[in-house]
Amino acid sequence: MRGPCGCGCGCGFRVFFPSVFPASVARIPKSSTPSVTAAITAATAATTAATTATTTAATNITTTASAAQTPDHGTREPSSQHSPAEGSSRQSMKLPLKRSKENLGYPSYIDSSKRFVYTYLSEKPFEEYQDSKYFRRFLQWKWLERRPVTKNTFRHYRVLGKGGFGEVCACQVRATGKMYACKKLEKKRIKRRKSEGMALNEKRILEKLHSRFVVSLAYTYETKDTLCLVLTIMNGGDLKYHIYNLGNPGFEEPRAVFYAAELCCGLEDLQKERIVYRDLKPENILLDDHGHIRISDLGLALEVPEGEMVRGRVGTVGYMSPEIINNERYAFSPDWWGLGCLIYEMIAGHTPFKKYKEKVTREELERRVKNDTEEYSEKFSEDAKSICSMLLIKDPSYRLGCQSNGAAAVKQHPVFKDINFSRLEANMLDPPFCPDPQAIYCKDILDIGRFSVVKGVNLDSSDETFYAQFATGCVSIPWQNEMIESGCFHDLNEAADEGDATSHKKEKMCPSILRPKRNFLRRIFRRGVKKSFVIKVNCCGWGYCLG
């Protein structure tokens, strides 16, 4: 859980600006100032007045409407179980609530209340907040968050695999011990393929997304030869490894359905941000330590403008939808086709249009995708056959998930009758398979091929603008979560509170050196940064750093 300001600092900023930070992180400090209490009282009074006026007007309108519309059939006594007031209230509910609000100009009451509260808070309460310990704590956390990120911020470990532009290795943040996966993009390889736009697009989409069904971007930085994306580490391996390398190809249907449900949630989160993924395949679906899956490798993802469609013949042969093969315009339909291919492969142990280890040319495989109908074995239940056939419809206008209700229609399919999506999205369902923490679910390090050296490409100053846009340091929300999970949030705030308790003794004394506790603050200054730092104490006993 993040601090009240959303930055992990515990500064109480959310109390003063409720519209800036989400209500899920709201918390009132233990020692709220009188102005905060007054602000809350004023806000409550304004809201109560608006609600009272709205309710009174609504009662008058609905009573008049009921009197005009009700025929005279004599007086009817109210039921003994309900009072007359309850009876009239129930009768007034016949008028649609939305219509009542429109007739009353309901939003105007809310707007006037907001203006009143914001005007009040922007004056004395904000000045007092700026003089409080919570604002200083907010600034200190923001200073830590915006520290430069370099290769010395991390310890680097074994290679986990290969991407399109370089290796993927495990890494660990020196200050907190948090493990991540570092995806390296070789600068020369990017320049030779003219893929600067693709790399920057992936970085921006990952930075924008915060879904527990899609890998999170925590840091970006550059070295002399590479650009690096520091992502959620997924120690459980990818789905391709689990489908083909652990016994007979394929899964039992309940396991496949569970993964399909999580994929559906991931695609829904992408589509809420108007993003089409376009590369759904087992290699890009990773398992974490607990057995939950996440979508990775958003190199081919694209943001679809509202009300528009895009075109692009990209993806992996065998998983590309007919509209992509035909180079037609599309929105999110290729992702639902890809989900159908994945569900089929997880159950059958091979893709819908190619048998396991069958050698087929690209042209023949594309012909099968456009013209042939998939076949189902006895492994498929009727519900599994149904969802696969509905997701693998050639015409995207009839494909499941491609209508106006989108992911909601897919979730309502009978194959998911045993899945509670509310609990799934809240991380309250146990996966059917949990990876062994002692096992390594990836290829041997000797089997992972090495990239060849890129020759004939020179890096110059014209590339610096692109590098500066890419290497922007840490991403706020994942960094805040890391501070909380590692205990640094608690340690630093606790140290600050201890300092505030003794600050009155130092008000008239010269600032002295504050030795930090042997925790995060000390470790972060030893991250290999060749620079001297001085820790000083301000008048309130809170340490700050000068470098």
XYZ file of C-alpha atoms in Angstrom:
547
model
C 0.000 0.000 0.000
C 1.435 3.390 -1.004
C 1.699 6.445 1.186
C -1.020 9.069 1.174
C 0.524 11.175 -1.578
C 0.964 8.236 -3.912
C 4.739 8.573 -3.711
C 5.350 6.313 -0.717
C 6.391 9.126 1.596
C 3.535 9.239 4.097
C 3.329 12.999 3.679
C -0.431 13.493 3.827
C -0.561 15.280 0.461
C -3.720 13.348 -0.501
C -5.663 15.117 2.249
C -5.099 18.516 0.680
C -5.551 17.594 -2.966
C -8.072 14.727 -3.195
C -8.497 15.163 -6.942
C -4.803 14.646 -7.655
C -4.249 11.310 -5.927
C -6.549 8.252 -6.020
C -8.772 7.525 -3.052
C -7.185 4.067 -2.687
C -4.070 5.689 -1.214
C -5.869 8.223 1.011
C -4.894 8.404 4.659
C -5.143 11.233 7.165
C -1.963 11.770 9.230
C -2.195 10.963 12.916
C -1.474 14.576 13.847
C -3.841 16.368 11.468
C -3.632 20.151 11.729
C -6.696 22.220 12.701
C -6.842 23.525 9.130
C -7.139 20.010 7.795
C -10.009 19.344 10.188
C -11.625 22.620 9.202
C -11.227 21.783 5.526
C -12.836 18.400 5.981
C -15.661 19.986 7.991
C -16.199 22.608 5.281
C -16.204 19.968 2.571
C -18.675 17.846 4.519
C -20.952 20.830 5.113
C -20.889 21.824 1.443
C -21.595 18.277 0.318
C -24.405 17.883 2.876
C -26.013 21.138 1.758
C -25.825 20.099 -1.886
C -27.244 16.665 -1.107
C -30.093 18.128 0.976
C -31.037 20.598 -1.752
C -30.882 17.890 -4.386
C -32.985 15.470 -2.337
C -35.632 18.128 -1.592
C -35.894 19.144 -5.230
C -35.991 15.514 -6.337
C -38.833 14.790 -3.896
C -40.846 17.746 -5.169
C -40.349 16.805 -8.820
C -41.041 13.108 -8.378
C -44.111 13.762 -6.193
C -45.542 16.086 -8.835
C -44.746 13.590 -11.580
C -46.363 10.765 -9.630
C -49.506 12.833 -8.942
C -49.821 13.725 -12.614
C -49.327 10.156 -13.842
C -51.265 8.142 -11.215
C -54.978 7.559 -12.049
C -57.594 8.132 -9.329
C -58.491 4.636 -8.103
C -59.192 5.616 -4.531
C -56.969 5.798 -1.503
C -54.701 2.830 -0.801
C -53.373 2.169 2.670
C -49.613 1.589 2.868
C -48.402 -1.871 3.801
C -47.860 -2.529 7.486
C -44.215 -3.347 6.728
C -43.465 0.133 5.330
C -44.065 3.628 6.657
C -45.867 6.239 4.495
C -42.542 7.990 3.966
C -41.012 4.774 2.662
C -44.024 4.251 0.432
C -43.712 7.702 -1.140
C -39.976 7.174 -1.491
C -40.546 3.923 -3.336
C -43.119 5.633 -5.547
C -40.728 8.488 -6.286
C -38.104 5.969 -7.415
C -40.245 5.296 -10.479
C -38.729 8.439 -12.033
C -35.313 7.518 -13.486
C -32.477 8.815 -11.331
C -30.471 9.965 -14.348
C -33.382 12.051 -15.578
C -33.846 13.608 -12.141
C -30.204 14.693 -12.022
C -30.409 16.241 -15.474
C -33.587 18.151 -14.599
C -32.062 19.431 -11.383
C -28.739 20.434 -12.850
C -27.213 18.027 -10.310
C -23.575 18.414 -11.480
C -23.711 22.147 -10.703
C -24.009 21.374 -6.960
C -20.956 19.149 -7.119
C -18.966 21.695 -9.126
C -19.791 24.521 -6.728
C -18.822 22.330 -3.757
C -15.510 21.463 -5.409
C -14.730 25.109 -6.136
C -15.543 26.065 -2.555
C -13.325 23.349 -1.060
C -10.415 23.878 -3.478
C -10.458 27.648 -2.933
C -10.298 27.126 0.814
C -7.547 24.499 0.675
C -5.356 26.504 -1.697
C -4.819 29.239 0.872
C -3.882 28.738 4.531
C -4.086 24.894 4.628
C -1.612 24.561 1.772
C 0.757 27.065 3.387
C 0.645 25.050 6.609
C 1.213 21.854 4.642
C 4.338 23.362 3.078
C 5.668 24.091 6.569
C 4.860 20.606 7.880
C 7.043 17.528 8.155
C 4.864 15.773 5.604
C 5.871 18.152 2.820
C 9.565 17.768 3.662
C 9.106 14.017 3.678
C 7.388 14.231 0.284
C 10.342 16.199 -1.136
C 12.867 13.753 0.274
C 11.097 10.765 -1.292
C 10.857 12.577 -4.610
C 14.566 13.347 -4.420
C 15.335 9.679 -3.862
C 12.967 8.651 -6.661
C 14.706 10.920 -9.160
C 18.240 9.795 -8.402
C 20.195 8.906 -11.560
C 19.992 5.229 -12.536
C 23.107 3.587 -13.981
C 24.456 0.071 -14.386
C 26.011 0.470 -10.922
C 22.514 0.657 -9.442
C 22.264 -3.110 -10.048
C 24.113 -6.371 -9.650
C 23.873 -8.437 -12.827
C 23.519 -12.233 -12.904
C 23.062 -15.031 -15.451
C 21.531 -14.685 -18.888
C 17.883 -15.803 -18.940
C 17.228 -15.601 -22.655
C 17.399 -13.524 -25.796
C 15.274 -10.718 -27.152
C 15.171 -9.214 -30.613
C 17.955 -6.720 -29.900
C 19.991 -8.318 -27.124
C 20.157 -10.543 -24.074
C 17.865 -10.705 -21.066
C 19.596 -11.267 -17.730
C 18.650 -11.286 -14.063
C 19.627 -8.269 -11.983
C 19.252 -7.032 -8.411
C 18.897 -3.501 -7.039
C 21.858 -2.984 -4.726
C 19.999 -0.693 -2.327
C 16.914 -2.842 -1.708
C 17.766 -6.371 -2.875
C 14.772 -6.449 -5.252
C 15.236 -8.834 -8.204
C 14.341 -7.840 -11.773
C 14.946 -8.929 -15.358
C 17.124 -6.603 -17.445
C 16.273 -6.542 -21.148
C 19.220 -5.138 -23.089
C 18.820 -3.440 -26.468
C 22.108 -3.040 -28.336
C 22.430 0.500 -29.660
C 24.154 -0.490 -32.905
C 21.623 -3.238 -33.622
C 18.765 -0.781 -33.107
C 20.386 1.757 -35.418
C 21.137 -0.777 -38.146
C 17.501 -1.933 -38.205
C 16.219 1.664 -37.852
C 14.134 0.547 -34.882
C 14.446 3.605 -32.652
C 10.707 4.210 -32.925
C 9.886 0.612 -31.984
C 12.153 0.673 -28.921
C 10.786 4.007 -27.717
C 7.218 2.849 -28.351
C 7.724 -0.263 -26.194
C 9.237 1.819 -23.410
C 6.396 4.339 -23.409
C 3.675 1.682 -23.462
C 5.284 -0.243 -20.590
C 5.671 2.996 -18.642
C 1.991 3.761 -19.157
C 0.651 0.320 -18.164
C 0.156 -0.793 -14.577
C -1.526 -4.192 -14.769
C -0.836 -7.299 -12.734
C -1.326 -9.312 -15.932
C 1.358 -7.438 -17.909
C 5.039 -7.142 -16.937
C 5.870 -3.828 -15.261
C 8.677 -1.479 -16.218
C 10.616 -0.310 -13.148
C 13.743 1.401 -14.519
C 15.326 2.498 -17.798
C 18.978 3.412 -18.197
C 21.780 3.300 -20.746
C 25.355 2.090 -20.900
C 27.996 2.768 -23.519
C 26.659 0.036 -25.827
C 23.116 -0.769 -24.686
C 19.755 0.625 -23.660
C 18.229 -1.293 -20.763
C 14.654 -1.995 -19.672
C 14.436 -3.288 -16.088
C 11.254 -5.364 -15.862
C 9.354 -7.651 -13.504
C 11.297 -10.890 -13.175
C 9.283 -14.024 -13.916
C 11.084 -17.041 -12.483
C 8.499 -19.597 -13.610
C 9.566 -19.669 -17.259
C 7.413 -19.124 -20.331
C 4.363 -21.091 -21.480
C 6.221 -22.632 -24.415
C 8.682 -24.279 -22.038
C 5.842 -25.660 -19.904
C 3.779 -26.861 -22.876
C 6.566 -28.753 -24.641
C 9.356 -29.506 -22.153
C 7.588 -31.022 -19.143
C 6.082 -34.364 -20.172
C 3.494 -34.759 -22.912
C 2.779 -31.571 -24.864
C -0.172 -29.588 -23.583
C -2.014 -29.017 -20.293
C -5.072 -30.394 -18.603
C -8.054 -28.247 -19.521
C -8.553 -26.590 -16.064
C -4.985 -25.293 -16.141
C -5.379 -23.989 -19.693
C -8.664 -22.279 -18.779
C -7.060 -20.558 -15.766
C -4.257 -19.143 -17.918
C -6.807 -18.120 -20.561
C -8.789 -16.213 -17.914
C -5.694 -14.292 -16.813
C -4.808 -13.588 -20.447
C -8.314 -12.250 -20.978
C -7.806 -9.857 -18.057
C -4.439 -8.785 -19.458
C -5.879 -8.087 -22.906
C -8.712 -6.158 -21.289
C -6.217 -3.953 -19.426
C -4.321 -3.335 -22.663
C -7.486 -2.448 -24.537
C -8.560 -0.015 -21.818
C -5.433 1.922 -22.759
C -6.288 1.536 -26.484
C -3.338 -0.826 -27.065
C -3.365 -3.764 -29.482
C -0.691 -6.348 -28.588
C -0.327 -8.251 -31.919
C 2.168 -10.896 -30.746
C 0.294 -13.307 -28.491
C 2.222 -16.609 -28.395
C 3.497 -18.994 -25.678
C 7.035 -17.546 -25.683
C 5.676 -14.162 -24.604
C 3.568 -15.436 -21.693
C 5.619 -15.777 -18.500
C 4.915 -17.381 -15.115
C 5.876 -15.804 -11.804
C 6.983 -17.563 -8.612
C 3.381 -18.332 -7.625
C 2.168 -19.600 -11.005
C 0.329 -16.511 -12.250
C 1.005 -15.397 -15.814
C 1.918 -12.036 -17.331
C 2.142 -10.787 -20.902
C 5.656 -9.693 -21.893
C 7.566 -8.281 -24.892
C 5.449 -5.370 -26.090
C 7.771 -4.544 -28.984
C 4.983 -4.941 -31.564
C 2.242 -3.355 -29.454
C 0.591 -0.255 -30.859
C -1.729 2.408 -29.498
C -4.958 2.639 -31.506
C -6.431 6.165 -31.686
C -10.022 6.473 -30.480
C -12.496 5.683 -33.242
C -9.781 4.649 -35.702
C -8.203 1.433 -37.007
C -4.614 0.565 -37.847
C -2.828 -1.559 -40.401
C 0.402 -3.545 -40.163
C 1.566 -6.986 -41.252
C 3.400 -7.914 -38.059
C 3.412 -10.852 -35.669
C 4.541 -14.483 -35.636
C 3.583 -16.885 -38.416
C 1.010 -19.356 -37.141
C -0.471 -16.853 -34.676
C -1.213 -13.990 -37.089
C -4.913 -13.425 -37.747
C -6.386 -13.501 -41.279
C -6.873 -9.718 -41.310
C -3.181 -9.174 -40.548
C -2.124 -11.662 -43.240
C -4.390 -9.872 -45.737
C -2.970 -6.504 -44.622
C -6.440 -5.217 -43.734
C -7.301 -2.557 -41.163
C -8.080 -3.693 -37.608
C -8.406 -2.551 -33.994
C -8.166 -5.271 -31.300
C -9.388 -8.303 -33.259
C -5.879 -9.850 -33.767
C -5.476 -10.268 -30.007
C -8.688 -12.292 -29.646
C -7.560 -14.497 -32.538
C -4.243 -14.956 -30.730
C -6.071 -15.942 -27.542
C -7.951 -18.614 -29.500
C -4.659 -19.964 -30.875
C -3.156 -20.058 -27.378
C -6.098 -21.855 -25.770
C -6.037 -24.422 -28.579
C -2.272 -24.946 -28.248
C -2.356 -25.260 -24.453
C -4.908 -28.084 -24.689
C -3.894 -29.821 -27.929
C -0.119 -29.469 -27.603
C 0.237 -27.862 -31.046
C -1.025 -24.816 -32.909
C -4.428 -24.917 -34.676
C -3.005 -25.102 -38.205
C 0.277 -26.956 -37.732
C 1.000 -30.277 -36.049
C 3.745 -30.662 -33.464
C 7.186 -30.691 -35.192
C 5.547 -30.534 -38.632
C 7.620 -28.634 -41.200
C 5.496 -26.220 -43.201
C 6.432 -23.260 -45.376
C 5.276 -19.789 -44.416
C 3.058 -19.544 -47.499
C 1.327 -22.861 -46.771
C 0.753 -21.943 -43.129
C -0.776 -18.606 -44.096
C -3.021 -20.382 -46.610
C -4.256 -22.747 -43.889
C -4.981 -19.846 -41.542
C -7.084 -18.091 -44.185
C -8.916 -21.118 -45.604
C -8.807 -24.210 -43.374
C -10.876 -25.075 -40.303
C -9.165 -26.260 -37.131
C -9.714 -29.832 -35.928
C -10.406 -30.878 -32.331
C -9.294 -34.025 -30.516
C -10.895 -35.784 -27.564
C -8.836 -33.547 -25.230
C -11.319 -30.725 -25.813
C -14.561 -30.435 -23.878
C -17.596 -28.942 -25.608
C -17.017 -25.601 -23.894
C -13.349 -25.571 -24.916
C -14.294 -26.350 -28.526
C -16.887 -23.599 -28.420
C -14.593 -20.818 -27.228
C -11.797 -21.802 -29.617
C -14.133 -21.918 -32.611
C -15.669 -18.533 -31.645
C -12.254 -16.898 -31.231
C -10.930 -18.428 -34.476
C -13.691 -17.108 -36.740
C -12.069 -15.805 -39.934
C -14.253 -12.702 -40.192
C -13.313 -10.351 -37.307
C -16.762 -8.727 -37.280
C -18.236 -12.045 -36.029
C -15.324 -13.053 -33.776
C -15.893 -13.331 -30.023
C -14.600 -10.228 -28.246
C -14.702 -7.998 -31.319
C -18.148 -6.545 -30.684
C -18.953 -3.537 -28.501
C -18.844 -5.490 -25.207
C -15.285 -6.709 -25.906
C -13.600 -8.647 -23.097
C -16.840 -8.845 -21.091
C -18.329 -11.160 -23.739
C -15.291 -13.447 -23.581
C -15.452 -13.602 -19.774
C -19.099 -14.655 -19.945
C -18.347 -17.748 -22.045
C -19.334 -21.030 -20.302
C -15.739 -22.276 -20.348
C -15.054 -19.756 -17.544
C -18.029 -20.815 -15.416
C -15.715 -21.871 -12.556
C -13.641 -18.664 -12.667
C -14.575 -15.792 -10.366
C -13.044 -12.881 -12.278
C -13.433 -10.435 -9.395
C -11.342 -12.675 -7.156
C -8.918 -13.386 -10.001
C -8.282 -9.690 -10.605
C -7.794 -9.201 -6.856
C -5.138 -11.963 -6.809
C -7.320 -14.128 -4.572
C -7.377 -17.309 -6.685
C -4.670 -19.952 -6.404
C -3.155 -21.073 -9.729
C -3.430 -24.769 -10.638
C 0.362 -25.006 -10.906
C 3.062 -23.462 -8.722
C 6.666 -23.501 -10.015
C 9.287 -25.290 -7.957
C 11.524 -22.576 -6.432
C 14.537 -24.888 -6.806
C 13.951 -25.561 -10.518
C 15.155 -23.473 -13.467
C 12.458 -23.138 -16.101
C 14.599 -21.963 -18.991
C 17.250 -23.259 -21.358
C 20.730 -24.055 -20.157
C 22.988 -21.036 -20.360
C 25.139 -22.860 -22.930
C 22.105 -23.411 -25.179
C 21.271 -19.710 -25.352
C 22.898 -18.424 -28.506
C 25.091 -15.352 -28.507
C 24.472 -12.306 -30.655
C 26.920 -11.579 -33.425
C 28.939 -8.377 -33.344
C 27.330 -5.550 -35.300
C 29.805 -4.084 -37.777
C 29.670 -1.031 -39.982
C 27.463 1.035 -37.662
C 28.798 4.121 -35.898
C 27.103 5.900 -33.016
C 27.298 9.709 -33.023
C 25.870 12.766 -31.299
C 22.716 12.648 -33.443
C 21.621 9.586 -31.457
C 21.793 11.327 -28.083
C 18.266 12.755 -28.287
C 16.818 9.262 -28.674
C 18.927 7.918 -25.809
C 17.822 10.772 -23.536
C 14.154 10.036 -24.294
C 14.674 6.343 -23.545
C 16.856 6.389 -20.405
C 14.668 8.327 -17.958
C 15.459 6.495 -14.709
C 12.871 4.878 -12.472
C 9.115 4.613 -13.043
C 7.173 6.027 -10.095
C 4.611 3.359 -9.174
C 6.907 0.282 -9.430
C 9.616 2.189 -7.540
C 7.157 3.092 -4.775
C 6.024 -0.528 -4.534
C 9.666 -1.606 -4.280
C 10.268 0.812 -1.406
C 7.280 -0.602 0.477
C 7.991 -4.286 -0.222
C 11.639 -3.949 0.809
C 10.769 -2.197 4.094
C 12.582 1.034 3.183
C 9.365 3.045 3.342
C 8.810 2.009 6.951
C 12.456 2.402 7.977
C 12.903 5.911 6.636
C 9.573 7.230 7.892
C 10.215 5.685 11.298
C 13.634 7.343 11.412
C 12.033 10.656 10.441
C 9.425 10.376 13.198
C 12.159 9.678 15.740
C 13.951 12.798 14.549
C 10.806 14.923 14.840
C 10.283 13.776 18.428
C 13.594 15.349 19.491
C 13.587 18.344 17.145
C 12.410 20.829 19.822
C 15.710 20.297 21.645
C 17.716 21.408 18.595
C 15.750 24.461 17.444
C 18.323 26.977 18.713
C 21.382 24.855 18.047
C 23.558 24.853 14.944
C 22.766 22.038 12.488
C 24.808 18.956 13.275
C 25.647 15.818 11.341
C 22.896 13.203 11.421
C 24.225 9.686 11.041
C 21.645 7.677 9.099
C 20.514 4.286 10.286
C 22.204 1.328 8.635
C 19.340 0.793 6.235
C 18.219 1.993 2.823
C 19.527 5.571 3.117
C 23.007 4.325 3.953
C 22.965 1.678 1.239
C 21.765 4.030 -1.454
C 24.766 6.301 -0.858
C 27.095 3.330 -1.392
C 25.695 2.346 -4.800
C 28.976 3.010 -6.521
C 28.342 6.738 -6.988
C 31.745 8.396 -6.821
C 30.620 11.529 -5.048
C 30.744 12.758 -1.481
C 27.536 13.455 0.385
C 26.874 15.488 3.522
C 23.876 14.611 5.657
C 22.542 17.645 7.503
C 19.618 18.296 9.796
C 17.078 21.036 9.317
C 15.229 22.831 12.107
C 12.658 20.040 12.373
C 15.200 17.299 12.807
C 14.756 15.771 9.344
C 17.950 14.894 7.542
C 18.598 16.036 4.021
C 21.433 15.359 1.652
C 23.825 17.724 -0.102
C 26.103 16.409 -2.798
